[in-house]
XYZ file of C-alpha atoms in Angstrom:
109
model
C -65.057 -34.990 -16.267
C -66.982 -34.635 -13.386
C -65.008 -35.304 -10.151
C -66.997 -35.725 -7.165
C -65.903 -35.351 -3.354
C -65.632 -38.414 -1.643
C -63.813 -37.438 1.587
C -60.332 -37.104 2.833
C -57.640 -39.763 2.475
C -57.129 -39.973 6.234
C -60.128 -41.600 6.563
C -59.039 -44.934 4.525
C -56.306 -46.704 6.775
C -53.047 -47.915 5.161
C -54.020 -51.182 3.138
C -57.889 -50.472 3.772
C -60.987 -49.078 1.868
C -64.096 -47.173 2.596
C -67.542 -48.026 0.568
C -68.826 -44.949 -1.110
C -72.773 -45.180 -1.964
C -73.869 -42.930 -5.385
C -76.882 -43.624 -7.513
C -75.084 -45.153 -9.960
C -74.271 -47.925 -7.371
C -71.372 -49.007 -4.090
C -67.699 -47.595 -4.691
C -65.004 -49.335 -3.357
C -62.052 -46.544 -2.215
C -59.244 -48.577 -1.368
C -55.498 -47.102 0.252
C -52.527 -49.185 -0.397
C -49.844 -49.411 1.916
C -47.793 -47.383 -0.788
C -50.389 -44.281 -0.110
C -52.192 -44.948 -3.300
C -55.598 -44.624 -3.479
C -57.982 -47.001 -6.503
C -61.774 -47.081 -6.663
C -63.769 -50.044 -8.325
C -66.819 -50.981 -7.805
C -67.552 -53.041 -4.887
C -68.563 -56.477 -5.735
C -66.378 -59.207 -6.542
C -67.654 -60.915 -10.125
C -67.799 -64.050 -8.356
C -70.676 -64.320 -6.470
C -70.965 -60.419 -5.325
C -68.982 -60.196 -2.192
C -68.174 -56.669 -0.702
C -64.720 -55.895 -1.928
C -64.293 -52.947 0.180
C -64.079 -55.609 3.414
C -61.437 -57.675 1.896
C -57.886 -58.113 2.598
C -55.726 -55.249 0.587
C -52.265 -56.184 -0.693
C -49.779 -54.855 -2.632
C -52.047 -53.191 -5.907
C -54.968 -55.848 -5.018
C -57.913 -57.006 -2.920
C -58.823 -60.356 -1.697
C -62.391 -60.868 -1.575
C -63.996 -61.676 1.654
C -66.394 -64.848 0.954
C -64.164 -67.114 -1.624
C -60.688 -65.428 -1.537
C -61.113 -63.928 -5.137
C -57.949 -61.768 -5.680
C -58.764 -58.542 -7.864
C -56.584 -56.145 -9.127
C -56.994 -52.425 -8.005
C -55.111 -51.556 -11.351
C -57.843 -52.812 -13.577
C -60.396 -54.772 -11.712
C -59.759 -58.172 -13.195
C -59.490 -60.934 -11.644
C -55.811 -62.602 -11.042
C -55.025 -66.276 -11.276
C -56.816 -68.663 -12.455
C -60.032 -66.690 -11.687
C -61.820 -64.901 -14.643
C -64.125 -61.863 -14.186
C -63.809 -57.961 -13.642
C -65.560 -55.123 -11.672
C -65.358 -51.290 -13.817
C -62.765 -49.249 -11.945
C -63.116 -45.159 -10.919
C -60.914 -42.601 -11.828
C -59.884 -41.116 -8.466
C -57.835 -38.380 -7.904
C -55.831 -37.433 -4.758
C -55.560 -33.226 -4.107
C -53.740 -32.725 -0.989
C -55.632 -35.738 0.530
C -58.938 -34.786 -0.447
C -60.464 -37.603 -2.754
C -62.985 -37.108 -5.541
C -64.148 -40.145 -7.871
C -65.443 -39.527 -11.754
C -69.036 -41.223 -11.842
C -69.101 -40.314 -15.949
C -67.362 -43.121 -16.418
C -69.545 -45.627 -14.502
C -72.526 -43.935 -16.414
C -70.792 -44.288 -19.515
C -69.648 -47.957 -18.481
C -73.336 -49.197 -18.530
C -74.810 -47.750 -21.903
């Protein structure tokens, strides 16, 4: 895999995200109050809202226009709500953050 540098976890706040651009599209990087770190893409299958400006909790994201709530675990929606985004693989190396694109690529073939 190809594992791409994204930045530094200090620069996601506790229980906020950062929007990556690439070519294959917007990245949501999101830090849970835990210190985890998830990337899916960032727009919620409802109607396209940026996820990275929503509301994180626990291992989720509320989206910012109709209150979707998506999981950071597998990007599906929760509820009653049905629809997912793809999710990243991230990884975390002494707070430096790289995202795998391959699997985005792969994702739309």
């Amino acid at each position: 895999m190809n594992w791409i540098a994204i930045g530094d976890i200090s620069d996601i706040p506790l229980r906020g995200a950062r929007c990556v651009k690439t070519p294959q599209g917007k990245i949501a990087v999101f830090r849970t109050a835990e210190n985890e770190v998830f990337a899916i893409e960032d727009h919620c299958p409802h109607k396209g809202g940026p996820l990275s400006q929503g509301i994180v909790h626990a291992k989720a994201v509320t989206c910012p226009l109709h209150n979707w709530v998506i999981s950071l675990e597998t990007g599906k929606a929760l509820g009653a709500d049905e629809g997912e985004v793809r999710t990243i693989p991230v990884r975390n190396e002494d707070g430096a953050l790289f995202i795998a694109l391959e699997s985005m690529m792969m994702a739309a073939e």
